mmCIF file of N, CA and C in Angstrom:
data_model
loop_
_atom_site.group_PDB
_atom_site.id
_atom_site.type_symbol
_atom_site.label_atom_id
_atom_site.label_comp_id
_atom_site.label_asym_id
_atom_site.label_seq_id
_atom_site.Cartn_x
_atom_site.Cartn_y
_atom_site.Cartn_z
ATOM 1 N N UNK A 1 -50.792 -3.752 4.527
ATOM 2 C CA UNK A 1 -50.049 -4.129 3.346
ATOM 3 C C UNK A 1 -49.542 -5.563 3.514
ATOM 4 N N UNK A 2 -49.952 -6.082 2.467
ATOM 5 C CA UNK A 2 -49.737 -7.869 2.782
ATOM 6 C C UNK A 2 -47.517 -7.909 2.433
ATOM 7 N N UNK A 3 -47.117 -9.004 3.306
ATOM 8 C CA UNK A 3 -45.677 -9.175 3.496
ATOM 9 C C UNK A 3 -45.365 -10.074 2.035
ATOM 10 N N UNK A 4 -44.370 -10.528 2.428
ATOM 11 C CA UNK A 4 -43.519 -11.649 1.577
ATOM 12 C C UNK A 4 -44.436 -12.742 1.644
ATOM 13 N N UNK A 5 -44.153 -12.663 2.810
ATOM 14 C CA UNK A 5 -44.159 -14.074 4.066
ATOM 15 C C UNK A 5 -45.835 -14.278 3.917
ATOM 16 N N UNK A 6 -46.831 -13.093 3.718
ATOM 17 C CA UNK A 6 -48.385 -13.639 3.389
ATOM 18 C C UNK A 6 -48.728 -13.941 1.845
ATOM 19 N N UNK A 7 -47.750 -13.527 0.627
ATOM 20 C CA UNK A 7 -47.719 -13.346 -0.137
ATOM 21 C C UNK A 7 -47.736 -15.021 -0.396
ATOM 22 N N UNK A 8 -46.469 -15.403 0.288
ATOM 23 C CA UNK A 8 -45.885 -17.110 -0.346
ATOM 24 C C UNK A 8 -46.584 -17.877 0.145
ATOM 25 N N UNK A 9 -47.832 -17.557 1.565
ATOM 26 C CA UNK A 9 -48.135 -18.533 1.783
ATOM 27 C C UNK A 9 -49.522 -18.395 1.274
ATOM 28 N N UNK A 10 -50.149 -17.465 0.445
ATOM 29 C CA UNK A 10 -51.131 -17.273 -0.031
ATOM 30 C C UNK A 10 -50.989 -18.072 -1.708
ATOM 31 N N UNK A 11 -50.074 -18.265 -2.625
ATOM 32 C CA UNK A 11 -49.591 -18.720 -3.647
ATOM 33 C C UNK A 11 -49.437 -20.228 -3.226
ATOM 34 N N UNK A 12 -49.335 -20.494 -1.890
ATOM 35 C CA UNK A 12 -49.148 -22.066 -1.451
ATOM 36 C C UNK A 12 -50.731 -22.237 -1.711
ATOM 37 N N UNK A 13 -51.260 -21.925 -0.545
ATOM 38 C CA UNK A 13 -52.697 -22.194 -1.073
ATOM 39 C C UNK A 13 -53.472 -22.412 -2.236
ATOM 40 N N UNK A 14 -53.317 -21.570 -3.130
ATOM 41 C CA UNK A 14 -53.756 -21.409 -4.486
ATOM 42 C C UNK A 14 -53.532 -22.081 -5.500
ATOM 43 N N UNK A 15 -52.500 -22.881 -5.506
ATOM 44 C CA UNK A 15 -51.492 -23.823 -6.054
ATOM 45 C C UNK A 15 -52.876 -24.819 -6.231
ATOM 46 N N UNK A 16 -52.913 -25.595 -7.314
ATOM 47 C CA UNK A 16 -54.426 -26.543 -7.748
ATOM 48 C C UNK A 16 -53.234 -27.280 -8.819
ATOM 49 N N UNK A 17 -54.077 -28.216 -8.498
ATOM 50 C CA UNK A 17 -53.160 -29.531 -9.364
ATOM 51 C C UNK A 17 -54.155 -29.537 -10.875
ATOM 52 N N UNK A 18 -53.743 -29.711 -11.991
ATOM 53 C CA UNK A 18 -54.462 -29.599 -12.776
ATOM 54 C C UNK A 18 -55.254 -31.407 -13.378
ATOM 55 N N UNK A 19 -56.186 -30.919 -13.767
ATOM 56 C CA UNK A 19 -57.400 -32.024 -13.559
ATOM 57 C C UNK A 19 -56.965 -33.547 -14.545
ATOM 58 N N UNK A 20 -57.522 -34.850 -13.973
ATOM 59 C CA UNK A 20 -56.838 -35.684 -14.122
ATOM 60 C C UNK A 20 -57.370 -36.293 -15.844
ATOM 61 N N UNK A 21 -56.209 -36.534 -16.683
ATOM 62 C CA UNK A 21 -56.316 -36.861 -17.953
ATOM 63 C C UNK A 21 -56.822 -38.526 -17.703
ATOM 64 N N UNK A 22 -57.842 -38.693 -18.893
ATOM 65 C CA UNK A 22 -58.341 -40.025 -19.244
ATOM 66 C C UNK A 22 -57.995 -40.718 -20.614
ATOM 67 N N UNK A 23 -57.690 -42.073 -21.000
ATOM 68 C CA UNK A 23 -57.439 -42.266 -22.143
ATOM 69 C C UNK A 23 -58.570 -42.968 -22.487
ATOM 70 N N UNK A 24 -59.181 -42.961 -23.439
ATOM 71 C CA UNK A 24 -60.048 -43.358 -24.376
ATOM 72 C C UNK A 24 -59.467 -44.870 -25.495
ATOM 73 N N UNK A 25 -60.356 -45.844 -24.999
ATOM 74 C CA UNK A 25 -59.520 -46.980 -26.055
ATOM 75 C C UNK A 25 -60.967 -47.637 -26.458
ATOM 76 N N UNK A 26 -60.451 -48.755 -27.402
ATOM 77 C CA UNK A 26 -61.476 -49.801 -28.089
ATOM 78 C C UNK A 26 -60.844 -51.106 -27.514
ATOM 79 N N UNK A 27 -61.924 -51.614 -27.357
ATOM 80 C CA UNK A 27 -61.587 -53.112 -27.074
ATOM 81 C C UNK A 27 -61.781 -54.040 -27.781
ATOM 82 N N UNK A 28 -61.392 -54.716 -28.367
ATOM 83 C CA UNK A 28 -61.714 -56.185 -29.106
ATOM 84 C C UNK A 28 -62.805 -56.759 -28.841
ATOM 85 N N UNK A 29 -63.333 -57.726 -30.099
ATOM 86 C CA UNK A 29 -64.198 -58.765 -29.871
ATOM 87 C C UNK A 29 -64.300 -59.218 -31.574
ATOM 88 N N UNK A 30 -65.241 -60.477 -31.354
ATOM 89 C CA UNK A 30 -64.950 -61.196 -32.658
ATOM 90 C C UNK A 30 -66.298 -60.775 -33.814
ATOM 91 N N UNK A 31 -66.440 -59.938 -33.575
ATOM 92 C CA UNK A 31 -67.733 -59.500 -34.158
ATOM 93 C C UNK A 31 -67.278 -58.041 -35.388
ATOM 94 N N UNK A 32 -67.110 -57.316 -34.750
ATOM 95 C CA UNK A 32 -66.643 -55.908 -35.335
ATOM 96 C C UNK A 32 -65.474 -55.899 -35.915
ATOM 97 N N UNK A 33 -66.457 -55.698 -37.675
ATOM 98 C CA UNK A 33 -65.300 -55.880 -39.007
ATOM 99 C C UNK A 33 -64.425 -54.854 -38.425
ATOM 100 N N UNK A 34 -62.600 -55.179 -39.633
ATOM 101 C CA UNK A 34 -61.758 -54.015 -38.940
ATOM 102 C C UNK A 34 -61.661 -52.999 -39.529
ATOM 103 N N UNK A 35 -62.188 -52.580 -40.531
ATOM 104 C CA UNK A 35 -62.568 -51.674 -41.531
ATOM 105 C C UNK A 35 -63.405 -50.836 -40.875
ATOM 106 N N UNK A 36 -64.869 -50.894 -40.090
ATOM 107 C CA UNK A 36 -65.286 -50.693 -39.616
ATOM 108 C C UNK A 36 -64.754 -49.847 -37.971
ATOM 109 N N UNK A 37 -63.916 -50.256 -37.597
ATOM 110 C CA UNK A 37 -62.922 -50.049 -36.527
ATOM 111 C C UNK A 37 -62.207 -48.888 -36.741
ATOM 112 N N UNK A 38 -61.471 -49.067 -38.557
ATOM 113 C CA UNK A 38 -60.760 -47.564 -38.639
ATOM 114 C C UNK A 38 -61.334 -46.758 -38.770
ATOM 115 N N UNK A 39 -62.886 -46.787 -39.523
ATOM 116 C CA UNK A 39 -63.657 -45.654 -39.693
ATOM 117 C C UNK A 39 -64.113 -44.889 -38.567
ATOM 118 N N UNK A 40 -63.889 -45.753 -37.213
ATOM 119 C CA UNK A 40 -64.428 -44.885 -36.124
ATOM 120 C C UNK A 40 -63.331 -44.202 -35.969
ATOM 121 N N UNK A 41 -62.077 -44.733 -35.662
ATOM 122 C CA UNK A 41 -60.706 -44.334 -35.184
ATOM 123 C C UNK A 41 -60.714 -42.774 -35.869
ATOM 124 N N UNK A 42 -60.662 -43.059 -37.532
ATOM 125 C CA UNK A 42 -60.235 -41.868 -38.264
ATOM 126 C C UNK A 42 -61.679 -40.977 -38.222
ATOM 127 N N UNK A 43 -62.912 -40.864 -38.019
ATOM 128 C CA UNK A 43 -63.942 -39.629 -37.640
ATOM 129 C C UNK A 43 -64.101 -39.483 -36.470
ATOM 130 N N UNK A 44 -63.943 -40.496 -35.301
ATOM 131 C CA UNK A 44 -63.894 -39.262 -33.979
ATOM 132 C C UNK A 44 -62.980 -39.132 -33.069
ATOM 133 N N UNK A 45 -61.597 -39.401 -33.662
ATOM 134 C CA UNK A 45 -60.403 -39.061 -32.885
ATOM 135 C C UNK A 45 -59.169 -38.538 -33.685
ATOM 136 N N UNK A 46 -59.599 -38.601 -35.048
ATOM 137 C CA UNK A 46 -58.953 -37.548 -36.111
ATOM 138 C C UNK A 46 -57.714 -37.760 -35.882
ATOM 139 N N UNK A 47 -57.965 -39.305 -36.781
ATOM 140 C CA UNK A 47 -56.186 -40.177 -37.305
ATOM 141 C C UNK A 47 -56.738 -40.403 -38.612
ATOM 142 N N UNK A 48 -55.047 -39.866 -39.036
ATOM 143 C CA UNK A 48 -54.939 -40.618 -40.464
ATOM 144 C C UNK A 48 -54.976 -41.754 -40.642
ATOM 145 N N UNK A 49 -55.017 -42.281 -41.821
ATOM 146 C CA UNK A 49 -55.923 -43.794 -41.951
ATOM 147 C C UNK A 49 -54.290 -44.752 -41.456
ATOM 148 N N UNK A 50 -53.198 -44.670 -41.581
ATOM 149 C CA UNK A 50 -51.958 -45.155 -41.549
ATOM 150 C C UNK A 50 -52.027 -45.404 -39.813
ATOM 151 N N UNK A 51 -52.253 -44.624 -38.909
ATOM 152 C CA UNK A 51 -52.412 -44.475 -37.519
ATOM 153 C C UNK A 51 -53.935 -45.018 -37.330
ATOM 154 N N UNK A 52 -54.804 -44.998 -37.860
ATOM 155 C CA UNK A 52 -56.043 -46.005 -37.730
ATOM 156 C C UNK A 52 -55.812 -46.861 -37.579
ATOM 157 N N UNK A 53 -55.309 -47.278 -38.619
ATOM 158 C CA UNK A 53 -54.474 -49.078 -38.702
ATOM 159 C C UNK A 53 -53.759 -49.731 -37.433
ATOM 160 N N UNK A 54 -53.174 -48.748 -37.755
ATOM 161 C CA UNK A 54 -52.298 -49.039 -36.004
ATOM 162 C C UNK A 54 -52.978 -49.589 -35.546
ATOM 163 N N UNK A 55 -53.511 -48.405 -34.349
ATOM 164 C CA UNK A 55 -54.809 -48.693 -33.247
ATOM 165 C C UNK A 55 -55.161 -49.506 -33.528
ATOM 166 N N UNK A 56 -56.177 -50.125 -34.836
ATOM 167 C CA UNK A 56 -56.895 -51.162 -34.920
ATOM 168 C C UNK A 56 -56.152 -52.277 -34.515
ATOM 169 N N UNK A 57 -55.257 -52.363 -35.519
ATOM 170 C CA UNK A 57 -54.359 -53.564 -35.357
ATOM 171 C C UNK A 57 -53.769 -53.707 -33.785
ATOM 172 N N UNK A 58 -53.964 -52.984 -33.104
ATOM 173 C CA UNK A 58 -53.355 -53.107 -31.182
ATOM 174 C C UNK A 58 -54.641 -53.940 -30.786
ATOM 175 N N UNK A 59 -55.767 -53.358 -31.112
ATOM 176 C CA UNK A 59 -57.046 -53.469 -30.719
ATOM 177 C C UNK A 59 -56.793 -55.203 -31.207
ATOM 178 N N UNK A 60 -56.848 -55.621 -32.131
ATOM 179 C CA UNK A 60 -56.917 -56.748 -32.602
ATOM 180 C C UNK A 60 -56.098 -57.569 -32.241
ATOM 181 N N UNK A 61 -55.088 -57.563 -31.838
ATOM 182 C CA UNK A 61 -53.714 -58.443 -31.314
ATOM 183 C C UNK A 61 -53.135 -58.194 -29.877
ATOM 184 N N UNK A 62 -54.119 -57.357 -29.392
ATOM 185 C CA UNK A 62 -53.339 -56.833 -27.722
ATOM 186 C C UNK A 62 -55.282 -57.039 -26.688
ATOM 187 N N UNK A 63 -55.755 -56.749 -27.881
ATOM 188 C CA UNK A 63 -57.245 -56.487 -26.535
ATOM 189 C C UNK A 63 -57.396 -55.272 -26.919
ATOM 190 N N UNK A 64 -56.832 -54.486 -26.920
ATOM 191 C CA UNK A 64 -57.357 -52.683 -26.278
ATOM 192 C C UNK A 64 -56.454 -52.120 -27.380
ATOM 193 N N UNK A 65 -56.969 -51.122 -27.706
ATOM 194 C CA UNK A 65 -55.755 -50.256 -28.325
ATOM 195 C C UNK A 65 -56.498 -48.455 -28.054
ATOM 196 N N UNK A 66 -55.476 -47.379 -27.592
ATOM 197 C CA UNK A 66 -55.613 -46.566 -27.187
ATOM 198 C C UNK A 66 -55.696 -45.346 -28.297
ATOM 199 N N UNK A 67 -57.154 -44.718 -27.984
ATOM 200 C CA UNK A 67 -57.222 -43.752 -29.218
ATOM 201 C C UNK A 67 -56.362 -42.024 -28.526
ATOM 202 N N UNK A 68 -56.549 -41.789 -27.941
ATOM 203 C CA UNK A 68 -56.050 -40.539 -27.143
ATOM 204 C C UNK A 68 -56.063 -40.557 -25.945
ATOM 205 N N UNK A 69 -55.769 -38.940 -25.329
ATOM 206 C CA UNK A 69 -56.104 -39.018 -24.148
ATOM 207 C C UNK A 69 -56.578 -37.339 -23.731
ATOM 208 N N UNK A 70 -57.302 -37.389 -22.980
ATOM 209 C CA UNK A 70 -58.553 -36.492 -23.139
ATOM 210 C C UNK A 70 -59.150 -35.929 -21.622
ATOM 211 N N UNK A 71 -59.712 -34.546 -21.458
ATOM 212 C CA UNK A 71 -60.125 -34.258 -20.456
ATOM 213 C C UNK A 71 -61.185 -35.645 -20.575
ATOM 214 N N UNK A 72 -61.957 -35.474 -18.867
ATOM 215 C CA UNK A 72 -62.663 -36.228 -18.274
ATOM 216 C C UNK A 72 -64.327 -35.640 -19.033
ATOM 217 N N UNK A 73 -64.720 -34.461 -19.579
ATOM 218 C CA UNK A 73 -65.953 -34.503 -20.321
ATOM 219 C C UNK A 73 -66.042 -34.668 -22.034
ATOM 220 N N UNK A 74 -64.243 -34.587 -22.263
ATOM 221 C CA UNK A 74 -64.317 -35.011 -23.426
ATOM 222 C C UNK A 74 -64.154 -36.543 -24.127
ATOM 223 N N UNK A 75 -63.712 -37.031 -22.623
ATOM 224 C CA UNK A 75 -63.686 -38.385 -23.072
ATOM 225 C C UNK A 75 -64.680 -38.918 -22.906
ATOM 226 N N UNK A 76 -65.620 -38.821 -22.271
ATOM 227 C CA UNK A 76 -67.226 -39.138 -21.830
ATOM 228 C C UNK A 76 -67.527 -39.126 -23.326
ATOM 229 N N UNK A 77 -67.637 -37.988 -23.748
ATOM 230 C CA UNK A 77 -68.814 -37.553 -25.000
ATOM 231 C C UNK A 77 -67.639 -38.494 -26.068
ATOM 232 N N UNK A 78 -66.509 -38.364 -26.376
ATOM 233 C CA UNK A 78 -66.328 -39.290 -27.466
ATOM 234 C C UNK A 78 -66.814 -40.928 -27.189
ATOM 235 N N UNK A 79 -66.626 -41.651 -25.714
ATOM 236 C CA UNK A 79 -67.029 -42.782 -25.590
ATOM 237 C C UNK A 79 -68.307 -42.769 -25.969
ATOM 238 N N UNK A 80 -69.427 -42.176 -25.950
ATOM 239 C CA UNK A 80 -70.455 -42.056 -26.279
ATOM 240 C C UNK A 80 -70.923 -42.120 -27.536
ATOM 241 N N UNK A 81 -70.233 -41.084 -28.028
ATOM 242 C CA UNK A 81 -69.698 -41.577 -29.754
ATOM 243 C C UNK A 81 -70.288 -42.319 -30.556
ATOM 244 N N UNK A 82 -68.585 -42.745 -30.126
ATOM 245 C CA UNK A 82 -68.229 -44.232 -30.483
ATOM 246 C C UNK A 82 -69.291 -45.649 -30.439
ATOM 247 N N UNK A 83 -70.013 -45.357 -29.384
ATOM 248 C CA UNK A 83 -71.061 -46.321 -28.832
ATOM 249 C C UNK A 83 -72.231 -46.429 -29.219
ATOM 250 N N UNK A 84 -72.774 -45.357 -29.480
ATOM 251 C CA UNK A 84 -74.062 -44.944 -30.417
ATOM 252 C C UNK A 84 -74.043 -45.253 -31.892
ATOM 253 N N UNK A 85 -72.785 -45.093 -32.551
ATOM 254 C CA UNK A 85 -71.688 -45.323 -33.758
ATOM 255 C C UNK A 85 -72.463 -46.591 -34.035
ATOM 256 N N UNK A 86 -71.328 -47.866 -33.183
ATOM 257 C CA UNK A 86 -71.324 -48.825 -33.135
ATOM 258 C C UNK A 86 -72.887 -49.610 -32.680
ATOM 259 N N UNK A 87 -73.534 -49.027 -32.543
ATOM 260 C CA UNK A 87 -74.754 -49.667 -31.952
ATOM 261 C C UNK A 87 -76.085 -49.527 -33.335
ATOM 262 N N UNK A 88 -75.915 -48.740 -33.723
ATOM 263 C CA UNK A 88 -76.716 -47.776 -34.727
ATOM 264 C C UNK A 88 -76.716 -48.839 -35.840
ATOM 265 N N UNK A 89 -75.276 -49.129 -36.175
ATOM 266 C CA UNK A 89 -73.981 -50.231 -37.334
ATOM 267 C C UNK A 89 -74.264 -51.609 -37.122
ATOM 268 N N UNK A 90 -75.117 -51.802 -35.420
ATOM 269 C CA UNK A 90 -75.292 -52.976 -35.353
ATOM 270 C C UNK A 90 -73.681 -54.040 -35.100
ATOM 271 N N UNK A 91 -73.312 -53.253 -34.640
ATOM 272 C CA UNK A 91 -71.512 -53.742 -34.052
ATOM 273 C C UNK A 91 -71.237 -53.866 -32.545
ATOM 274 N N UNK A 92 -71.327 -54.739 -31.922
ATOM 275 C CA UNK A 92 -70.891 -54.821 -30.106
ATOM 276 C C UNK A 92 -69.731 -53.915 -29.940
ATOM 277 N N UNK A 93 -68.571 -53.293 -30.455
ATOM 278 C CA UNK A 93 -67.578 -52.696 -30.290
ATOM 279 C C UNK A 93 -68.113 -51.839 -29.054
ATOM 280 N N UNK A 94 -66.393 -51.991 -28.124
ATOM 281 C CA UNK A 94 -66.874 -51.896 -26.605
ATOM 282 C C UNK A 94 -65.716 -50.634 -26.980
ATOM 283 N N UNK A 95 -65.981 -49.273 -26.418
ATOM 284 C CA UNK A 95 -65.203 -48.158 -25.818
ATOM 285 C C UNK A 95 -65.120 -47.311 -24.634
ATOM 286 N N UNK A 96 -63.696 -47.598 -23.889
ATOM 287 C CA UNK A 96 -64.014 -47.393 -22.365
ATOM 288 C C UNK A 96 -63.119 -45.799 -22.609
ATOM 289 N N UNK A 97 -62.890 -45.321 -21.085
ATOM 290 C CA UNK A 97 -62.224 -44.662 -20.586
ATOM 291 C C UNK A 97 -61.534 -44.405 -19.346
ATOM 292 N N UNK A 98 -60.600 -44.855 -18.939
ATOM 293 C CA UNK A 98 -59.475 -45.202 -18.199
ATOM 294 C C UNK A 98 -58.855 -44.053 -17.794
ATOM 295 N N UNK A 99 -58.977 -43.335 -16.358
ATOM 296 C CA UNK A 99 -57.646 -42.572 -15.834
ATOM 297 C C UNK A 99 -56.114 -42.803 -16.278
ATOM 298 N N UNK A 100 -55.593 -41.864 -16.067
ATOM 299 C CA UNK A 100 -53.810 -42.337 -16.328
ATOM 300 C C UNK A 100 -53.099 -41.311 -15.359
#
């Protein structure tokens, strides 16, 4: 019959840190209309057009502006997205994904 004492140190063991969140952003450049920018924002990270703006406007006046933040296979597949999006549109728009 397992003790206290195998009990707590069996729950020590087991103890798992939960898996590390990534944020998903756009980066600037002088190419990619900003209209174009919210339309990605608001279909694959599901912002209202008021919070599109935002983002864009970070994107446009900071470098980067941050769309969410996301497991590590969901941020893959939205960067991907986004990139295929923008490539398809004939737009350089660059989208990374960054640990936090």
């Amino acid at each position: 019959m397992a003790t206290k004492h195998d009990t707590e140190t069996l729950l020590e063991r087991q103890t798992l840190k939960p898996p590390p969140l990534y944020q998903v952003a756009l980066l600037n450049d002088d190419y990619t209309p900003m209209e174009f920018v919210v339309a990605i924002i608001q279909e694959y990270f599901n912002k209202d057009r008021e919070t599109a703006t935002q983002i864009m406007l970070s994107v446009h006046q900071h470098g980067k502006g941050v769309c969410g933040v996301f497991s590590k296979d969901i941020a893959c597949t939205k960067v991907e997205f986004v990139l295929t999006h923008a490539r398809k549109a004939g737009h350089p728009l660059q989208c990374v994904m960054e640990e936090v």
